[in-house]
PDB file of C-alpha atoms in Angstrom:
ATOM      1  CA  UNK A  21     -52.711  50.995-141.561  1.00 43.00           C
ATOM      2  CA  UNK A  22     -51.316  48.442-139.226  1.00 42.00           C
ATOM      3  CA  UNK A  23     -53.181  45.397-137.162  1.00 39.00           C
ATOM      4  CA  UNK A  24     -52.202  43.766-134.410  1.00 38.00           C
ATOM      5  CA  UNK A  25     -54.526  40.927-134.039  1.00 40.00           C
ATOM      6  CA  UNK A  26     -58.547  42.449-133.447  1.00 34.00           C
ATOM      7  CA  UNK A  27     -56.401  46.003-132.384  1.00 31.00           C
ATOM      8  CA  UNK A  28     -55.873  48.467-135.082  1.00 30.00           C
ATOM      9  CA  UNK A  29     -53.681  51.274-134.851  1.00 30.00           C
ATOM     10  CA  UNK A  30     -55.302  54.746-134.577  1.00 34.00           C
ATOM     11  CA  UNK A  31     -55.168  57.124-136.687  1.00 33.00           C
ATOM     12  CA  UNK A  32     -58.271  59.894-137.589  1.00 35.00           C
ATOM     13  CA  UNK A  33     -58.826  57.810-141.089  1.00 33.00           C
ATOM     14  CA  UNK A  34     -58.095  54.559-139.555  1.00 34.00           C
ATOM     15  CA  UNK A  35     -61.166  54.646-137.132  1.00 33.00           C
ATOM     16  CA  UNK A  36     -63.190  56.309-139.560  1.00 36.00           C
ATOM     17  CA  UNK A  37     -62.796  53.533-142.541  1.00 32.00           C
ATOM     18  CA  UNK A  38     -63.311  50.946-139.774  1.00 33.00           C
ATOM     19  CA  UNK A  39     -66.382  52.566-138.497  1.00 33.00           C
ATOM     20  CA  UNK A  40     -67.663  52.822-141.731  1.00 37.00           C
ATOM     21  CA  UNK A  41     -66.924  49.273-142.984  1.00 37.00           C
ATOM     22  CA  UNK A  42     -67.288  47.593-140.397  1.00 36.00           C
ATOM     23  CA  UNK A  43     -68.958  46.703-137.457  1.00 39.00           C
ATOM     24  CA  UNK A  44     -67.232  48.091-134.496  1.00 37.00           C
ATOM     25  CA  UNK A  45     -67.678  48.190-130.582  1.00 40.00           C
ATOM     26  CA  UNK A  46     -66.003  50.389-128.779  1.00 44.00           C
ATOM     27  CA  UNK A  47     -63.052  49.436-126.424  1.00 43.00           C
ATOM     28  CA  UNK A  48     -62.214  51.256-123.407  1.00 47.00           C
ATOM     29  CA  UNK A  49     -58.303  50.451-124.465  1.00 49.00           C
ATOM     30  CA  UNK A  50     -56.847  52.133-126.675  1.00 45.00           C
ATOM     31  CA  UNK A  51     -59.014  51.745-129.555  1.00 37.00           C
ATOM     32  CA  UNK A  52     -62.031  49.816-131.734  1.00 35.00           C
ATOM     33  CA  UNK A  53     -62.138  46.534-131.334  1.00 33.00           C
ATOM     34  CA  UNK A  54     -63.547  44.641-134.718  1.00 34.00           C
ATOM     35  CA  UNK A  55     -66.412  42.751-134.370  1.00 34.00           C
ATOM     36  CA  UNK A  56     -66.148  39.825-136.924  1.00 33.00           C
ATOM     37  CA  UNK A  57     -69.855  38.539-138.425  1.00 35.00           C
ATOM     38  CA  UNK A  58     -70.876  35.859-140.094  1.00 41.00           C
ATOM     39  CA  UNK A  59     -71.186  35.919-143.779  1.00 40.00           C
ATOM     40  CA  UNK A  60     -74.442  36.711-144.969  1.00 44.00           C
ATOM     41  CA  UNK A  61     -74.640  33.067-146.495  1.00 40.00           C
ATOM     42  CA  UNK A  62     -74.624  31.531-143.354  1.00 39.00           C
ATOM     43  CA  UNK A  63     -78.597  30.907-142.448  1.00 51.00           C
ATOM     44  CA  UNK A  64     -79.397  32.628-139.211  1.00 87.00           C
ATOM     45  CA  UNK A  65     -81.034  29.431-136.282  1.00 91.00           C
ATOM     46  CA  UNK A  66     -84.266  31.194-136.197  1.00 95.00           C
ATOM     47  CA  UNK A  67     -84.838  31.427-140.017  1.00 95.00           C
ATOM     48  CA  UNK A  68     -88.368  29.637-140.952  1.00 95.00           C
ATOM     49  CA  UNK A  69     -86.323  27.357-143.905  1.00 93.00           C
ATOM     50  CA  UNK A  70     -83.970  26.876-141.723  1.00 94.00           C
ATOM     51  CA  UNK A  71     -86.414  24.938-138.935  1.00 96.00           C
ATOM     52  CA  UNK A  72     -88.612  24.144-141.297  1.00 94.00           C
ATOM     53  CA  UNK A  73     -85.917  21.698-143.113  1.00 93.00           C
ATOM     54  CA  UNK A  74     -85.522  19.823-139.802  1.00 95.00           C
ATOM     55  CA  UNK A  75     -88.869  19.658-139.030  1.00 95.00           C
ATOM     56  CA  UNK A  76     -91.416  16.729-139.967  1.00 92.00           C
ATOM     57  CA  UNK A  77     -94.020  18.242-142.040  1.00 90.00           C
ATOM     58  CA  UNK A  78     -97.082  17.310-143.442  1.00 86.00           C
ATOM     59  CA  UNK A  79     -97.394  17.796-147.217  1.00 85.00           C
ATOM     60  CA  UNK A  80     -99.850  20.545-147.525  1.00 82.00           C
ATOM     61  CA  UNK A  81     -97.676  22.507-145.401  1.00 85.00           C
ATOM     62  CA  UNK A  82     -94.447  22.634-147.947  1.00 84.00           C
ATOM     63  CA  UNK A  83     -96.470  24.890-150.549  1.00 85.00           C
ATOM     64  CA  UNK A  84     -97.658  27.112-146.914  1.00 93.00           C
ATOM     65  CA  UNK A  85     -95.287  30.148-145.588  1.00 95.00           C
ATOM     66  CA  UNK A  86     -94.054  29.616-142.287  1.00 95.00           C
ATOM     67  CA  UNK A  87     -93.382  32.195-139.930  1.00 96.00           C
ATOM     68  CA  UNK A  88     -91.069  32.422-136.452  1.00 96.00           C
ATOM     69  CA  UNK A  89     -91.454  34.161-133.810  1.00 94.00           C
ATOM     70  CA  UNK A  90     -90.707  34.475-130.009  1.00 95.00           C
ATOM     71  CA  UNK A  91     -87.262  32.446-131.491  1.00 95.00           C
ATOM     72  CA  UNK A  92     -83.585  32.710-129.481  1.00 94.00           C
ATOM     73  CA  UNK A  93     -82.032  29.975-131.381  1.00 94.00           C
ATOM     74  CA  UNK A  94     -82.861  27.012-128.920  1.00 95.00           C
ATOM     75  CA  UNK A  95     -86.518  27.381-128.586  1.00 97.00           C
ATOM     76  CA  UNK A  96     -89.100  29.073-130.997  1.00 97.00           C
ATOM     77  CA  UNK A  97     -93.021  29.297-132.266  1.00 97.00           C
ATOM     78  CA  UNK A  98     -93.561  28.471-135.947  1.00 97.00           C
ATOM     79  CA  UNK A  99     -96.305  28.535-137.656  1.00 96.00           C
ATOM     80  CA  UNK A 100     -97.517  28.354-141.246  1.00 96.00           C
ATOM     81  CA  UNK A 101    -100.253  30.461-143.596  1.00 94.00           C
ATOM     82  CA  UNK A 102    -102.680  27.825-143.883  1.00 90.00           C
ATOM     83  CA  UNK A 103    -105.898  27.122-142.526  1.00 88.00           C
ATOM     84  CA  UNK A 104    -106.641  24.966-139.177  1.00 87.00           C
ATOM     85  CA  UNK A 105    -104.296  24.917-135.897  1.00 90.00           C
ATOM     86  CA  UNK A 106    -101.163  24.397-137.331  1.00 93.00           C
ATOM     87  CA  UNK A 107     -98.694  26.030-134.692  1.00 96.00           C
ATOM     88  CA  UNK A 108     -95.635  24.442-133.153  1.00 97.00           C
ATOM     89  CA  UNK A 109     -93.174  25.392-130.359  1.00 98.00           C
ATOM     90  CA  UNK A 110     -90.069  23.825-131.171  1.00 98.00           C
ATOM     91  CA  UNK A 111     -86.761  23.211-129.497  1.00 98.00           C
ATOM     92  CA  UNK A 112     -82.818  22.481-130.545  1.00 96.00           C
ATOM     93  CA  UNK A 113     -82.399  18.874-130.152  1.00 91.00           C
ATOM     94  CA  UNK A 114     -78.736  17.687-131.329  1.00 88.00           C
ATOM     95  CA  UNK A 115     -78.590  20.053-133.475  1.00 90.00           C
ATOM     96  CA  UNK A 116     -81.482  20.037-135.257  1.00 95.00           C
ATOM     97  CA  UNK A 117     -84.979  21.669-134.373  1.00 97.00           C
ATOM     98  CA  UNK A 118     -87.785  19.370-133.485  1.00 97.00           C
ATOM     99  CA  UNK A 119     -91.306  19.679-131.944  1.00 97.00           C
ATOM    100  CA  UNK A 120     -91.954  20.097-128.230  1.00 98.00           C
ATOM    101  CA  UNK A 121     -95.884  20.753-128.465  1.00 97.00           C
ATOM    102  CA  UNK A 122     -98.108  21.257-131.337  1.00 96.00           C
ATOM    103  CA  UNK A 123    -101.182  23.048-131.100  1.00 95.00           C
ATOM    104  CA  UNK A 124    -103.890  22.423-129.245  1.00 94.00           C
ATOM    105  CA  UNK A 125    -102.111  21.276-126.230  1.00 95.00           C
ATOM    106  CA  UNK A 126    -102.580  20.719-122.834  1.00 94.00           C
ATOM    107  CA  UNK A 127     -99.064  21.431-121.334  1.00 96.00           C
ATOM    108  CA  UNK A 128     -98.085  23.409-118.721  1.00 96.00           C
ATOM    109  CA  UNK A 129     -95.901  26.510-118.647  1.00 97.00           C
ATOM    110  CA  UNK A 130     -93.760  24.797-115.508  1.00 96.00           C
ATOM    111  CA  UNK A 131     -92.929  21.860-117.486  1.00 96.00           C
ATOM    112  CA  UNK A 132     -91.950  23.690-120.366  1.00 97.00           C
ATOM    113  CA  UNK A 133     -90.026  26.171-118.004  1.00 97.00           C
ATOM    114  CA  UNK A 134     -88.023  22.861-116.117  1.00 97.00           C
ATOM    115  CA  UNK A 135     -87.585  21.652-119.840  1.00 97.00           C
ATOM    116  CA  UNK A 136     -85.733  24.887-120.959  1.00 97.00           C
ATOM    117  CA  UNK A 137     -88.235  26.966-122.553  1.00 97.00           C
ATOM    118  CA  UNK A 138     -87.789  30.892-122.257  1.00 97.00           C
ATOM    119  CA  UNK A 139     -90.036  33.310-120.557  1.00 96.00           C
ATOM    120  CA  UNK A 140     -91.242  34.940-124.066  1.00 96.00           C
ATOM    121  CA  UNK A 141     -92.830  31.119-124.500  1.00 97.00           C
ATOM    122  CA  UNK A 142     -95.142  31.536-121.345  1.00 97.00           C
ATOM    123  CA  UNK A 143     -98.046  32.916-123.055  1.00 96.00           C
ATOM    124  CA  UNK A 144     -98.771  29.916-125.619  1.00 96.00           C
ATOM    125  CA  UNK A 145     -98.840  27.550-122.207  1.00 96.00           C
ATOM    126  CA  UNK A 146    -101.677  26.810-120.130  1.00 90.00           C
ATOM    127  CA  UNK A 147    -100.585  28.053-115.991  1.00 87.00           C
ATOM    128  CA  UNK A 148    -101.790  24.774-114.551  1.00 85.00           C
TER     129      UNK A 148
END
């Protein structure tokens, strides 16, 4: 089978191994185009260890599970399995997460909007 960069020749057996191996997205050229992914080592933005390492954490909450949600890699809700308000909505600041509010608060969804924060955030802000 020959390549020619992301292009690979077709051929009946061609597309189907590549189909089959490997994640593909159709072109409207003249064939598949290959869709390279990150290895599986590499620790997805939104993973709870992954925020959780940048974060600064009281001790009791290093033996609790934390959980993500409402996450699209620059802006996310965290929260961990313990008792008491202990939820966060954090943000991507030079490359590392950090806290924009931590539960209770009092801010308002239009300063979190002009700050950056997504639309799925809305709900955990007041609509002052």
């Amino acid at each position: 089978m020959k390549s020619y960069g992301t292009r690979i020749v077709q051929s009946a057996f061609a597309i189907g191994v590549v189909l089959a191996a490997a994640a593909c997205e159709p072109d409207t050229g003249s064939g598949p185009t290959v869709v390279s992914t990150p290895p599986d080592s590499t620790p997805s933005a939104c993973a709870a260890a992954t925020i959780v390492k940048d974060l600064k954490i009281d001790e009791w909450q290093r033996d609790a599970e934390a959980t993500v949600t409402d996450c699209n890699g620059e802006w996310a809700f965290i929260s961990w399995d313990s008792p008491g308000d202990n939820a966060r909505i954090v943000y991507r600041a030079a490359s590392k997460w950090a806290d924009y509010v931590r539960f209770p608060h009092d801010r308002c969804w239009s300063e979190a909007s002009a700050a950056g924060a997504p639309a799925t955030l809305q709900k955990y802000f007041q609509s002052c």
